[in-house]
């Protein structure tokens, strides 16, 4: 029982809910929405499976501040994204751009689905159409069925 | 027999792909800054805060920017290697003291020795963001043309110094 309790306590300790979110004042609801969308879609590079909004790392705090400052200077969300990609590469984007290196990433699942559909349809068609059977074998089978005991 | 061949090929392919993926280090994010102009900065020097060092001052020579901080444990591990690199006197090694207290940084240099030609102060980490720094220590090699030629993420080991950084330096120095 005790180890279980300890594990539960540790889980609570490491919970992302601990991440501190700074209180920023926004000029408009639109700016707040842009800010929240951006920090949800930008990745924290220190704790790589967290976005900026979920991470308490120093770098995430700095990048949230940078995002806020750029938006309050009137920069568009796209300019913020470009700023981040310029410095940290496409890896900062949780929603990868549609560029030559990511075509496979975006289109791969659909290609796979298409391939499976093609295989499925071909298989269904081949089971529908009866296989060509040697007419002699059919004749012999008929003979066996009609004369119940052909060998006697 | 034949119906097992295709799934087997698929399986072997997946194992190969996943096996290759396991060997990659997810911490190594390729920098978009390679072969781009070094992001300009002009920062106060740690030893002479009244004087500034800027990237423009370094144009025309090959140099190294090493991002360090007194709170960074891996920087201690790397310090010995950076000292070896600096003692070869091939290129100036500039330190970027990242998000640190100057008093702590100076104590750190006194304690372990100062391999840097000079260190500049990036108190709030703003220059670090421009350089795409996300894990201290990081080491950049900048060419005489002001372009970033190589970036090393994490502590430089003796091995990575000889195998990665020295060949880049030798090529740049001709």
PDB file of C-alpha atoms in Angstrom:
ATOM      1  CA  UNK A   1       0.000   0.000   0.000  1.00  0.00           C
ATOM      2  CA  UNK A   2       2.737   2.409   0.994  1.00  0.00           C
ATOM      3  CA  UNK A   3       4.665   2.290  -2.315  1.00  0.00           C
ATOM      4  CA  UNK A   4       1.412   2.914  -4.166  1.00  0.00           C
ATOM      5  CA  UNK A   5       0.726   5.982  -2.041  1.00  0.00           C
ATOM      6  CA  UNK A   6       4.250   7.229  -2.695  1.00  0.00           C
ATOM      7  CA  UNK A   7       3.825   6.784  -6.443  1.00  0.00           C
ATOM      8  CA  UNK A   8       0.539   8.688  -6.355  1.00  0.00           C
ATOM      9  CA  UNK A   9       2.179  11.527  -4.450  1.00  0.00           C
ATOM     10  CA  UNK A  10       5.042  11.639  -6.957  1.00  0.00           C
ATOM     11  CA  UNK A  11       2.577  11.728  -9.854  1.00  0.00           C
ATOM     12  CA  UNK A  12       0.859  14.707  -8.299  1.00  0.00           C
ATOM     13  CA  UNK A  13       4.234  16.367  -7.806  1.00  0.00           C
ATOM     14  CA  UNK A  14       5.253  16.029 -11.458  1.00  0.00           C
ATOM     15  CA  UNK A  15       1.845  16.957 -12.784  1.00  0.00           C
ATOM     16  CA  UNK A  16       1.950  19.609 -15.516  1.00  0.00           C
ATOM     17  CA  UNK A  17      -0.640  21.514 -13.509  1.00  0.00           C
ATOM     18  CA  UNK A  18       2.328  22.817 -11.571  1.00  0.00           C
ATOM     19  CA  UNK A  19       3.397  24.920 -14.545  1.00  0.00           C
ATOM     20  CA  UNK A  20       3.201  28.555 -13.575  1.00  0.00           C
ATOM     21  CA  UNK A  21       1.464  30.840 -16.043  1.00  0.00           C
ATOM     22  CA  UNK A  22       2.356  34.483 -15.937  1.00  0.00           C
ATOM     23  CA  UNK A  23      -0.442  37.013 -15.682  1.00  0.00           C
ATOM     24  CA  UNK A  24      -0.270  39.141 -18.807  1.00  0.00           C
ATOM     25  CA  UNK A  25      -2.615  41.963 -19.634  1.00  0.00           C
ATOM     26  CA  UNK A  26      -3.968  41.877 -23.126  1.00  0.00           C
ATOM     27  CA  UNK A  27      -5.058  44.842 -25.195  1.00  0.00           C
ATOM     28  CA  UNK A  28      -7.890  42.919 -26.806  1.00  0.00           C
ATOM     29  CA  UNK A  29      -9.651  39.538 -26.582  1.00  0.00           C
ATOM     30  CA  UNK A  30      -8.291  38.823 -30.065  1.00  0.00           C
ATOM     31  CA  UNK A  31      -4.728  39.292 -28.839  1.00  0.00           C
ATOM     32  CA  UNK A  32      -5.389  37.019 -25.870  1.00  0.00           C
ATOM     33  CA  UNK A  33      -6.817  34.345 -28.169  1.00  0.00           C
ATOM     34  CA  UNK A  34      -3.786  34.654 -30.489  1.00  0.00           C
ATOM     35  CA  UNK A  35      -1.433  34.383 -27.522  1.00  0.00           C
ATOM     36  CA  UNK A  36      -3.136  31.302 -26.126  1.00  0.00           C
ATOM     37  CA  UNK A  37      -3.242  29.631 -29.531  1.00  0.00           C
ATOM     38  CA  UNK A  38       0.460  30.349 -30.128  1.00  0.00           C
ATOM     39  CA  UNK A  39       1.703  29.035 -26.794  1.00  0.00           C
ATOM     40  CA  UNK A  40      -0.389  25.906 -27.325  1.00  0.00           C
ATOM     41  CA  UNK A  41       1.089  25.271 -30.759  1.00  0.00           C
ATOM     42  CA  UNK A  42       4.726  26.102 -30.041  1.00  0.00           C
ATOM     43  CA  UNK A  43       6.919  23.429 -28.528  1.00  0.00           C
ATOM     44  CA  UNK A  44       9.193  23.931 -25.546  1.00  0.00           C
ATOM     45  CA  UNK A  45      12.628  22.752 -26.638  1.00  0.00           C
ATOM     46  CA  UNK A  46      13.814  21.880 -23.158  1.00  0.00           C
ATOM     47  CA  UNK A  47      11.015  19.467 -22.257  1.00  0.00           C
ATOM     48  CA  UNK A  48      10.334  18.354 -25.756  1.00  0.00           C
ATOM     49  CA  UNK A  49       6.934  16.795 -25.321  1.00  0.00           C
ATOM     50  CA  UNK A  50       5.384  19.884 -23.826  1.00  0.00           C
ATOM     51  CA  UNK A  51       4.132  23.010 -25.467  1.00  0.00           C
ATOM     52  CA  UNK A  52       5.008  26.479 -24.244  1.00  0.00           C
ATOM     53  CA  UNK A  53       1.794  26.796 -22.249  1.00  0.00           C
ATOM     54  CA  UNK A  54       2.365  23.534 -20.393  1.00  0.00           C
ATOM     55  CA  UNK A  55       6.023  23.946 -19.560  1.00  0.00           C
ATOM     56  CA  UNK A  56       7.571  25.540 -16.525  1.00  0.00           C
ATOM     57  CA  UNK A  57      11.076  25.540 -17.999  1.00  0.00           C
ATOM     58  CA  UNK A  58      12.911  28.866 -18.000  1.00  0.00           C
ATOM     59  CA  UNK A  59      13.170  28.845 -21.757  1.00  0.00           C
ATOM     60  CA  UNK A  60       9.405  28.346 -22.042  1.00  0.00           C
ATOM     61  CA  UNK A  61       8.859  31.351 -19.769  1.00  0.00           C
ATOM     62  CA  UNK A  62      11.216  33.420 -21.902  1.00  0.00           C
ATOM     63  CA  UNK A  63       9.519  32.348 -25.126  1.00  0.00           C
ATOM     64  CA  UNK A  64       6.073  33.101 -23.683  1.00  0.00           C
ATOM     65  CA  UNK A  65       7.355  36.559 -22.771  1.00  0.00           C
ATOM     66  CA  UNK A  66       8.773  36.956 -26.271  1.00  0.00           C
ATOM     67  CA  UNK A  67       5.454  35.878 -27.793  1.00  0.00           C
ATOM     68  CA  UNK A  68       3.562  38.339 -25.590  1.00  0.00           C
ATOM     69  CA  UNK A  69       5.926  41.187 -26.415  1.00  0.00           C
ATOM     70  CA  UNK A  70       5.765  40.563 -30.146  1.00  0.00           C
ATOM     71  CA  UNK A  71       1.961  40.477 -30.082  1.00  0.00           C
ATOM     72  CA  UNK A  72       1.755  43.656 -28.029  1.00  0.00           C
ATOM     73  CA  UNK A  73       4.031  45.335 -30.571  1.00  0.00           C
ATOM     74  CA  UNK A  74       1.340  44.561 -33.107  1.00  0.00           C
ATOM     75  CA  UNK A  75       3.075  41.642 -34.813  1.00  0.00           C
ATOM     76  CA  UNK A  76       0.835  39.024 -36.382  1.00  0.00           C
ATOM     77  CA  UNK A  77       0.737  35.425 -35.091  1.00  0.00           C
ATOM     78  CA  UNK A  78       2.399  34.361 -38.345  1.00  0.00           C
ATOM     79  CA  UNK A  79       5.304  36.733 -37.641  1.00  0.00           C
ATOM     80  CA  UNK A  80       5.724  35.165 -34.200  1.00  0.00           C
ATOM     81  CA  UNK A  81       5.758  31.676 -35.734  1.00  0.00           C
ATOM     82  CA  UNK A  82       8.322  32.776 -38.350  1.00  0.00           C
ATOM     83  CA  UNK A  83      10.468  34.305 -35.597  1.00  0.00           C
ATOM     84  CA  UNK A  84      10.514  31.009 -33.689  1.00  0.00           C
ATOM     85  CA  UNK A  85      11.143  28.843 -36.760  1.00  0.00           C
ATOM     86  CA  UNK A  86      14.013  31.122 -37.828  1.00  0.00           C
ATOM     87  CA  UNK A  87      15.750  30.438 -34.507  1.00  0.00           C
ATOM     88  CA  UNK A  88      14.713  26.954 -33.463  1.00  0.00           C
ATOM     89  CA  UNK A  89      13.736  25.319 -36.742  1.00  0.00           C
ATOM     90  CA  UNK A  90      10.540  23.560 -37.740  1.00  0.00           C
ATOM     91  CA  UNK A  91      10.819  21.440 -34.622  1.00  0.00           C
ATOM     92  CA  UNK A  92       9.167  24.189 -32.530  1.00  0.00           C
ATOM     93  CA  UNK A  93       5.932  23.744 -34.437  1.00  0.00           C
ATOM     94  CA  UNK A  94       3.494  21.207 -33.071  1.00  0.00           C
ATOM     95  CA  UNK A  95       1.588  21.704 -36.311  1.00  0.00           C
ATOM     96  CA  UNK A  96       4.242  21.121 -39.001  1.00  0.00           C
ATOM     97  CA  UNK A  97       4.164  23.276 -42.097  1.00  0.00           C
ATOM     98  CA  UNK A  98       3.247  21.742 -45.443  1.00  0.00           C
ATOM     99  CA  UNK A  99       6.671  21.887 -47.139  1.00  0.00           C
ATOM    100  CA  UNK A 100       8.666  19.445 -49.253  1.00  0.00           C
ATOM    101  CA  UNK A 101      10.176  17.664 -46.229  1.00  0.00           C
ATOM    102  CA  UNK A 102       6.783  17.186 -44.598  1.00  0.00           C
ATOM    103  CA  UNK A 103       4.753  16.050 -47.622  1.00  0.00           C
ATOM    104  CA  UNK A 104       5.166  12.431 -46.541  1.00  0.00           C
ATOM    105  CA  UNK A 105       4.173  13.304 -42.991  1.00  0.00           C
ATOM    106  CA  UNK A 106       0.962  15.023 -44.073  1.00  0.00           C
ATOM    107  CA  UNK A 107       0.057  12.782 -47.000  1.00  0.00           C
ATOM    108  CA  UNK A 108       1.478   9.462 -45.745  1.00  0.00           C
ATOM    109  CA  UNK A 109      -1.614   8.373 -43.785  1.00  0.00           C
ATOM    110  CA  UNK A 110      -3.874   9.059 -46.765  1.00  0.00           C
ATOM    111  CA  UNK A 111      -1.516   7.185 -49.115  1.00  0.00           C
ATOM    112  CA  UNK A 112      -1.525   4.260 -46.680  1.00  0.00           C
ATOM    113  CA  UNK A 113      -5.330   4.341 -46.532  1.00  0.00           C
ATOM    114  CA  UNK A 114      -5.497   4.426 -50.313  1.00  0.00           C
ATOM    115  CA  UNK A 115      -3.103   1.467 -50.588  1.00  0.00           C
ATOM    116  CA  UNK A 116      -5.163  -0.559 -48.106  1.00  0.00           C
ATOM    117  CA  UNK A 117      -8.392   0.295 -49.979  1.00  0.00           C
ATOM    118  CA  UNK A 118      -6.863  -0.813 -53.281  1.00  0.00           C
ATOM    119  CA  UNK A 119      -5.705  -4.114 -51.751  1.00  0.00           C
ATOM    120  CA  UNK A 120      -9.118  -4.631 -50.125  1.00  0.00           C
ATOM    121  CA  UNK A 121     -11.081  -3.950 -53.319  1.00  0.00           C
ATOM    122  CA  UNK A 122      -8.843  -6.239 -55.368  1.00  0.00           C
ATOM    123  CA  UNK A 123      -9.226  -8.997 -52.824  1.00  0.00           C
ATOM    124  CA  UNK A 124     -13.020  -8.625 -52.699  1.00  0.00           C
ATOM    125  CA  UNK A 125     -13.262  -8.753 -56.480  1.00  0.00           C
ATOM    126  CA  UNK A 126     -11.110 -11.873 -56.684  1.00  0.00           C
ATOM    127  CA  UNK A 127     -13.252 -13.772 -54.144  1.00  0.00           C
ATOM    128  CA  UNK A 128     -16.476 -12.792 -55.938  1.00  0.00           C
ATOM    129  CA  UNK A 129     -15.523 -14.145 -59.347  1.00  0.00           C
ATOM    130  CA  UNK A 130     -15.451 -17.974 -59.256  1.00  0.00           C
ATOM    131  CA  UNK A 131     -12.223 -19.469 -60.388  1.00  0.00           C
ATOM    132  CA  UNK A 132     -12.154 -21.075 -63.790  1.00  0.00           C
ATOM    133  CA  UNK A 133     -12.570 -24.813 -63.305  1.00  0.00           C
ATOM    134  CA  UNK A 134     -11.590 -27.485 -65.698  1.00  0.00           C
ATOM    135  CA  UNK A 135     -14.853 -28.474 -67.540  1.00  0.00           C
ATOM    136  CA  UNK A 136     -13.811 -32.111 -67.461  1.00  0.00           C
ATOM    137  CA  UNK A 137     -13.688 -32.003 -63.639  1.00  0.00           C
ATOM    138  CA  UNK A 138     -17.204 -30.525 -63.574  1.00  0.00           C
ATOM    139  CA  UNK A 139     -18.485 -33.241 -65.836  1.00  0.00           C
ATOM    140  CA  UNK A 140     -16.920 -35.882 -63.630  1.00  0.00           C
ATOM    141  CA  UNK A 141     -18.359 -34.314 -60.493  1.00  0.00           C
ATOM    142  CA  UNK A 142     -21.808 -34.213 -62.055  1.00  0.00           C
ATOM    143  CA  UNK A 143     -21.506 -37.830 -63.004  1.00  0.00           C
ATOM    144  CA  UNK A 144     -20.537 -38.751 -59.434  1.00  0.00           C
ATOM    145  CA  UNK A 145     -23.508 -36.822 -58.033  1.00  0.00           C
ATOM    146  CA  UNK A 146     -25.995 -38.341 -60.449  1.00  0.00           C
ATOM    147  CA  UNK A 147     -24.822 -41.953 -60.133  1.00  0.00           C
ATOM    148  CA  UNK A 148     -24.460 -42.163 -56.411  1.00  0.00           C
ATOM    149  CA  UNK A 149     -22.115 -45.094 -56.587  1.00  0.00           C
ATOM    150  CA  UNK A 150     -20.160 -44.601 -59.792  1.00  0.00           C
ATOM    151  CA  UNK A 151     -17.533 -47.221 -59.056  1.00  0.00           C
ATOM    152  CA  UNK A 152     -19.875 -50.098 -58.744  1.00  0.00           C
TER     153      UNK A 152
ATOM    154  CA  UNK B   1       4.491 -20.252 -47.749  1.00  0.00           C
ATOM    155  CA  UNK B   2       4.091 -17.419 -50.190  1.00  0.00           C
ATOM    156  CA  UNK B   3       1.476 -15.573 -48.141  1.00  0.00           C
ATOM    157  CA  UNK B   4       3.996 -15.077 -45.324  1.00  0.00           C
ATOM    158  CA  UNK B   5       6.563 -13.359 -47.514  1.00  0.00           C
ATOM    159  CA  UNK B   6       4.867  -9.954 -47.840  1.00  0.00           C
ATOM    160  CA  UNK B   7       4.047  -9.528 -44.122  1.00  0.00           C
ATOM    161  CA  UNK B   8       7.593 -10.622 -43.289  1.00  0.00           C
ATOM    162  CA  UNK B   9       9.077  -8.005 -45.615  1.00  0.00           C
ATOM    163  CA  UNK B  10       6.796  -5.410 -44.032  1.00  0.00           C
ATOM    164  CA  UNK B  11       7.830  -6.508 -40.552  1.00  0.00           C
ATOM    165  CA  UNK B  12      11.544  -6.387 -41.325  1.00  0.00           C
ATOM    166  CA  UNK B  13      11.082  -2.938 -42.883  1.00  0.00           C
ATOM    167  CA  UNK B  14       9.286  -1.637 -39.771  1.00  0.00           C
ATOM    168  CA  UNK B  15      11.936  -3.126 -37.447  1.00  0.00           C
ATOM    169  CA  UNK B  16      14.651  -1.463 -39.527  1.00  0.00           C
ATOM    170  CA  UNK B  17      12.858   1.886 -39.484  1.00  0.00           C
ATOM    171  CA  UNK B  18      12.145   1.809 -35.746  1.00  0.00           C
ATOM    172  CA  UNK B  19      15.647   0.520 -34.997  1.00  0.00           C
ATOM    173  CA  UNK B  20      17.103   3.470 -36.889  1.00  0.00           C
ATOM    174  CA  UNK B  21      14.783   5.832 -35.015  1.00  0.00           C
ATOM    175  CA  UNK B  22      15.965   4.469 -31.670  1.00  0.00           C
ATOM    176  CA  UNK B  23      19.551   5.363 -32.512  1.00  0.00           C
ATOM    177  CA  UNK B  24      18.730   9.015 -33.124  1.00  0.00           C
ATOM    178  CA  UNK B  25      19.048  11.428 -30.207  1.00  0.00           C
ATOM    179  CA  UNK B  26      15.813  13.405 -29.915  1.00  0.00           C
ATOM    180  CA  UNK B  27      17.693  16.094 -27.965  1.00  0.00           C
ATOM    181  CA  UNK B  28      19.655  17.044 -31.082  1.00  0.00           C
ATOM    182  CA  UNK B  29      17.485  19.476 -32.976  1.00  0.00           C
ATOM    183  CA  UNK B  30      19.144  20.527 -36.232  1.00  0.00           C
ATOM    184  CA  UNK B  31      19.762  24.250 -36.104  1.00  0.00           C
ATOM    185  CA  UNK B  32      18.279  26.353 -38.886  1.00  0.00           C
ATOM    186  CA  UNK B  33      21.133  28.814 -38.287  1.00  0.00           C
ATOM    187  CA  UNK B  34      23.852  26.740 -39.960  1.00  0.00           C
ATOM    188  CA  UNK B  35      25.334  28.711 -42.887  1.00  0.00           C
ATOM    189  CA  UNK B  36      23.241  31.711 -41.853  1.00  0.00           C
ATOM    190  CA  UNK B  37      24.589  35.019 -40.618  1.00  0.00           C
ATOM    191  CA  UNK B  38      25.420  34.942 -36.925  1.00  0.00           C
ATOM    192  CA  UNK B  39      22.628  36.833 -35.123  1.00  0.00           C
ATOM    193  CA  UNK B  40      24.145  40.205 -34.190  1.00  0.00           C
ATOM    194  CA  UNK B  41      24.607  41.224 -30.581  1.00  0.00           C
ATOM    195  CA  UNK B  42      26.417  43.903 -28.664  1.00  0.00           C
ATOM    196  CA  UNK B  43      26.873  42.950 -25.032  1.00  0.00           C
ATOM    197  CA  UNK B  44      28.842  44.116 -22.024  1.00  0.00           C
ATOM    198  CA  UNK B  45      31.954  42.116 -21.152  1.00  0.00           C
ATOM    199  CA  UNK B  46      31.938  40.221 -17.901  1.00  0.00           C
ATOM    200  CA  UNK B  47      35.417  41.382 -16.874  1.00  0.00           C
ATOM    201  CA  UNK B  48      34.942  44.990 -18.055  1.00  0.00           C
ATOM    202  CA  UNK B  49      31.202  45.786 -17.907  1.00  0.00           C
ATOM    203  CA  UNK B  50      31.778  49.272 -19.310  1.00  0.00           C
ATOM    204  CA  UNK B  51      33.056  47.808 -22.581  1.00  0.00           C
ATOM    205  CA  UNK B  52      30.964  46.056 -25.183  1.00  0.00           C
ATOM    206  CA  UNK B  53      31.759  43.268 -27.585  1.00  0.00           C
ATOM    207  CA  UNK B  54      29.692  42.979 -30.731  1.00  0.00           C
ATOM    208  CA  UNK B  55      29.494  40.392 -33.468  1.00  0.00           C
ATOM    209  CA  UNK B  56      30.669  43.085 -35.892  1.00  0.00           C
ATOM    210  CA  UNK B  57      34.012  43.225 -34.010  1.00  0.00           C
ATOM    211  CA  UNK B  58      34.575  39.576 -34.839  1.00  0.00           C
ATOM    212  CA  UNK B  59      34.060  39.810 -38.614  1.00  0.00           C
ATOM    213  CA  UNK B  60      37.174  38.771 -40.490  1.00  0.00           C
ATOM    214  CA  UNK B  61      38.251  36.043 -38.113  1.00  0.00           C
ATOM    215  CA  UNK B  62      37.112  32.546 -37.272  1.00  0.00           C
ATOM    216  CA  UNK B  63      35.832  32.389 -33.701  1.00  0.00           C
ATOM    217  CA  UNK B  64      33.935  30.229 -31.274  1.00  0.00           C
ATOM    218  CA  UNK B  65      30.990  31.203 -29.113  1.00  0.00           C
ATOM    219  CA  UNK B  66      30.517  28.974 -26.092  1.00  0.00           C
ATOM    220  CA  UNK B  67      27.286  29.428 -24.130  1.00  0.00           C
ATOM    221  CA  UNK B  68      27.837  28.797 -20.433  1.00  0.00           C
ATOM    222  CA  UNK B  69      26.483  29.608 -17.000  1.00  0.00           C
ATOM    223  CA  UNK B  70      27.655  29.060 -13.443  1.00  0.00           C
ATOM    224  CA  UNK B  71      24.404  27.215 -12.648  1.00  0.00           C
ATOM    225  CA  UNK B  72      24.939  24.781 -15.517  1.00  0.00           C
ATOM    226  CA  UNK B  73      26.330  21.462 -14.310  1.00  0.00           C
ATOM    227  CA  UNK B  74      27.298  20.165 -17.763  1.00  0.00           C
ATOM    228  CA  UNK B  75      29.357  23.326 -18.273  1.00  0.00           C
ATOM    229  CA  UNK B  76      31.688  22.111 -15.513  1.00  0.00           C
ATOM    230  CA  UNK B  77      32.056  18.792 -17.305  1.00  0.00           C
ATOM    231  CA  UNK B  78      32.835  20.639 -20.520  1.00  0.00           C
ATOM    232  CA  UNK B  79      35.131  23.248 -18.981  1.00  0.00           C
ATOM    233  CA  UNK B  80      38.250  21.073 -19.230  1.00  0.00           C
ATOM    234  CA  UNK B  81      37.671  20.487 -22.948  1.00  0.00           C
ATOM    235  CA  UNK B  82      37.013  24.164 -23.657  1.00  0.00           C
ATOM    236  CA  UNK B  83      40.274  24.925 -21.828  1.00  0.00           C
ATOM    237  CA  UNK B  84      42.133  22.486 -24.099  1.00  0.00           C
ATOM    238  CA  UNK B  85      40.546  24.082 -27.159  1.00  0.00           C
ATOM    239  CA  UNK B  86      41.394  27.633 -26.022  1.00  0.00           C
ATOM    240  CA  UNK B  87      44.981  26.685 -25.125  1.00  0.00           C
ATOM    241  CA  UNK B  88      45.631  25.657 -28.731  1.00  0.00           C
ATOM    242  CA  UNK B  89      45.349  29.362 -29.616  1.00  0.00           C
ATOM    243  CA  UNK B  90      43.782  28.612 -32.967  1.00  0.00           C
ATOM    244  CA  UNK B  91      40.786  30.892 -32.639  1.00  0.00           C
ATOM    245  CA  UNK B  92      39.372  33.180 -29.942  1.00  0.00           C
ATOM    246  CA  UNK B  93      36.822  31.447 -27.737  1.00  0.00           C
ATOM    247  CA  UNK B  94      34.176  33.919 -26.592  1.00  0.00           C
ATOM    248  CA  UNK B  95      31.918  32.950 -23.713  1.00  0.00           C
ATOM    249  CA  UNK B  96      28.259  33.889 -23.656  1.00  0.00           C
ATOM    250  CA  UNK B  97      27.352  34.008 -19.988  1.00  0.00           C
ATOM    251  CA  UNK B  98      23.709  32.981 -20.272  1.00  0.00           C
ATOM    252  CA  UNK B  99      21.084  34.023 -17.680  1.00  0.00           C
ATOM    253  CA  UNK B 100      23.601  34.208 -14.886  1.00  0.00           C
ATOM    254  CA  UNK B 101      24.512  36.496 -11.997  1.00  0.00           C
ATOM    255  CA  UNK B 102      27.786  38.245 -12.826  1.00  0.00           C
ATOM    256  CA  UNK B 103      29.148  37.674  -9.300  1.00  0.00           C
ATOM    257  CA  UNK B 104      28.444  33.927  -9.574  1.00  0.00           C
ATOM    258  CA  UNK B 105      29.963  33.825 -13.043  1.00  0.00           C
ATOM    259  CA  UNK B 106      33.160  35.550 -11.904  1.00  0.00           C
ATOM    260  CA  UNK B 107      33.478  33.200  -8.936  1.00  0.00           C
ATOM    261  CA  UNK B 108      32.992  30.232 -11.271  1.00  0.00           C
ATOM    262  CA  UNK B 109      35.796  31.455 -13.563  1.00  0.00           C
ATOM    263  CA  UNK B 110      38.121  32.015 -10.593  1.00  0.00           C
ATOM    264  CA  UNK B 111      37.371  28.573  -9.232  1.00  0.00           C
ATOM    265  CA  UNK B 112      37.803  26.573 -12.446  1.00  0.00           C
ATOM    266  CA  UNK B 113      40.007  28.890 -14.520  1.00  0.00           C
ATOM    267  CA  UNK B 114      39.029  31.211 -17.345  1.00  0.00           C
ATOM    268  CA  UNK B 115      39.582  29.744 -20.817  1.00  0.00           C
ATOM    269  CA  UNK B 116      37.717  32.547 -22.600  1.00  0.00           C
ATOM    270  CA  UNK B 117      39.219  35.415 -24.570  1.00  0.00           C
ATOM    271  CA  UNK B 118      36.314  37.270 -23.022  1.00  0.00           C
ATOM    272  CA  UNK B 119      32.822  36.492 -21.820  1.00  0.00           C
ATOM    273  CA  UNK B 120      29.827  38.671 -22.576  1.00  0.00           C
ATOM    274  CA  UNK B 121      26.757  39.000 -20.391  1.00  0.00           C
ATOM    275  CA  UNK B 122      23.374  37.832 -21.633  1.00  0.00           C
ATOM    276  CA  UNK B 123      21.514  38.476 -18.417  1.00  0.00           C
ATOM    277  CA  UNK B 124      17.936  37.934 -19.605  1.00  0.00           C
ATOM    278  CA  UNK B 125      18.717  35.322 -22.264  1.00  0.00           C
ATOM    279  CA  UNK B 126      17.466  37.514 -25.106  1.00  0.00           C
ATOM    280  CA  UNK B 127      20.581  36.960 -27.231  1.00  0.00           C
ATOM    281  CA  UNK B 128      20.279  33.256 -26.422  1.00  0.00           C
ATOM    282  CA  UNK B 129      16.853  33.257 -28.067  1.00  0.00           C
ATOM    283  CA  UNK B 130      18.284  34.910 -31.189  1.00  0.00           C
ATOM    284  CA  UNK B 131      20.946  32.212 -31.361  1.00  0.00           C
ATOM    285  CA  UNK B 132      18.367  29.463 -30.845  1.00  0.00           C
ATOM    286  CA  UNK B 133      19.932  28.362 -27.559  1.00  0.00           C
ATOM    287  CA  UNK B 134      17.761  25.843 -25.736  1.00  0.00           C
ATOM    288  CA  UNK B 135      20.159  23.793 -23.675  1.00  0.00           C
ATOM    289  CA  UNK B 136      23.294  25.155 -22.079  1.00  0.00           C
ATOM    290  CA  UNK B 137      26.102  24.458 -22.906  1.00  0.00           C
ATOM    291  CA  UNK B 138      26.073  25.082 -26.632  1.00  0.00           C
ATOM    292  CA  UNK B 139      29.044  25.850 -28.843  1.00  0.00           C
ATOM    293  CA  UNK B 140      29.035  27.668 -32.178  1.00  0.00           C
ATOM    294  CA  UNK B 141      31.823  27.935 -34.749  1.00  0.00           C
ATOM    295  CA  UNK B 142      31.604  31.164 -36.744  1.00  0.00           C
ATOM    296  CA  UNK B 143      33.553  31.734 -39.941  1.00  0.00           C
ATOM    297  CA  UNK B 144      35.490  34.833 -40.958  1.00  0.00           C
ATOM    298  CA  UNK B 145      32.535  35.717 -43.211  1.00  0.00           C
ATOM    299  CA  UNK B 146      30.288  35.966 -40.147  1.00  0.00           C
ATOM    300  CA  UNK B 147      28.324  32.813 -40.968  1.00  0.00           C
ATOM    301  CA  UNK B 148      27.638  30.095 -38.396  1.00  0.00           C
ATOM    302  CA  UNK B 149      29.436  26.985 -39.619  1.00  0.00           C
ATOM    303  CA  UNK B 150      28.762  24.481 -36.875  1.00  0.00           C
ATOM    304  CA  UNK B 151      26.693  24.143 -33.735  1.00  0.00           C
ATOM    305  CA  UNK B 152      27.353  21.682 -30.944  1.00  0.00           C
ATOM    306  CA  UNK B 153      24.528  21.059 -28.496  1.00  0.00           C
ATOM    307  CA  UNK B 154      25.380  19.887 -25.005  1.00  0.00           C
ATOM    308  CA  UNK B 155      28.809  19.504 -23.405  1.00  0.00           C
ATOM    309  CA  UNK B 156      31.753  19.222 -25.793  1.00  0.00           C
ATOM    310  CA  UNK B 157      33.718  16.062 -25.008  1.00  0.00           C
ATOM    311  CA  UNK B 158      37.335  15.381 -25.967  1.00  0.00           C
ATOM    312  CA  UNK B 159      35.946  13.052 -28.615  1.00  0.00           C
ATOM    313  CA  UNK B 160      33.541  15.576 -30.145  1.00  0.00           C
ATOM    314  CA  UNK B 161      36.255  18.259 -30.022  1.00  0.00           C
ATOM    315  CA  UNK B 162      38.645  16.148 -32.107  1.00  0.00           C
ATOM    316  CA  UNK B 163      36.069  14.573 -34.396  1.00  0.00           C
ATOM    317  CA  UNK B 164      33.589  17.391 -34.977  1.00  0.00           C
ATOM    318  CA  UNK B 165      34.923  20.818 -34.033  1.00  0.00           C
ATOM    319  CA  UNK B 166      38.609  20.521 -35.004  1.00  0.00           C
ATOM    320  CA  UNK B 167      37.867  19.389 -38.601  1.00  0.00           C
ATOM    321  CA  UNK B 168      35.544  22.386 -39.039  1.00  0.00           C
ATOM    322  CA  UNK B 169      38.191  24.735 -37.644  1.00  0.00           C
ATOM    323  CA  UNK B 170      40.936  23.230 -39.810  1.00  0.00           C
ATOM    324  CA  UNK B 171      38.841  23.658 -42.918  1.00  0.00           C
ATOM    325  CA  UNK B 172      38.000  27.273 -42.045  1.00  0.00           C
ATOM    326  CA  UNK B 173      41.595  28.140 -41.173  1.00  0.00           C
ATOM    327  CA  UNK B 174      42.843  26.468 -44.345  1.00  0.00           C
TER     328      UNK B 174
END
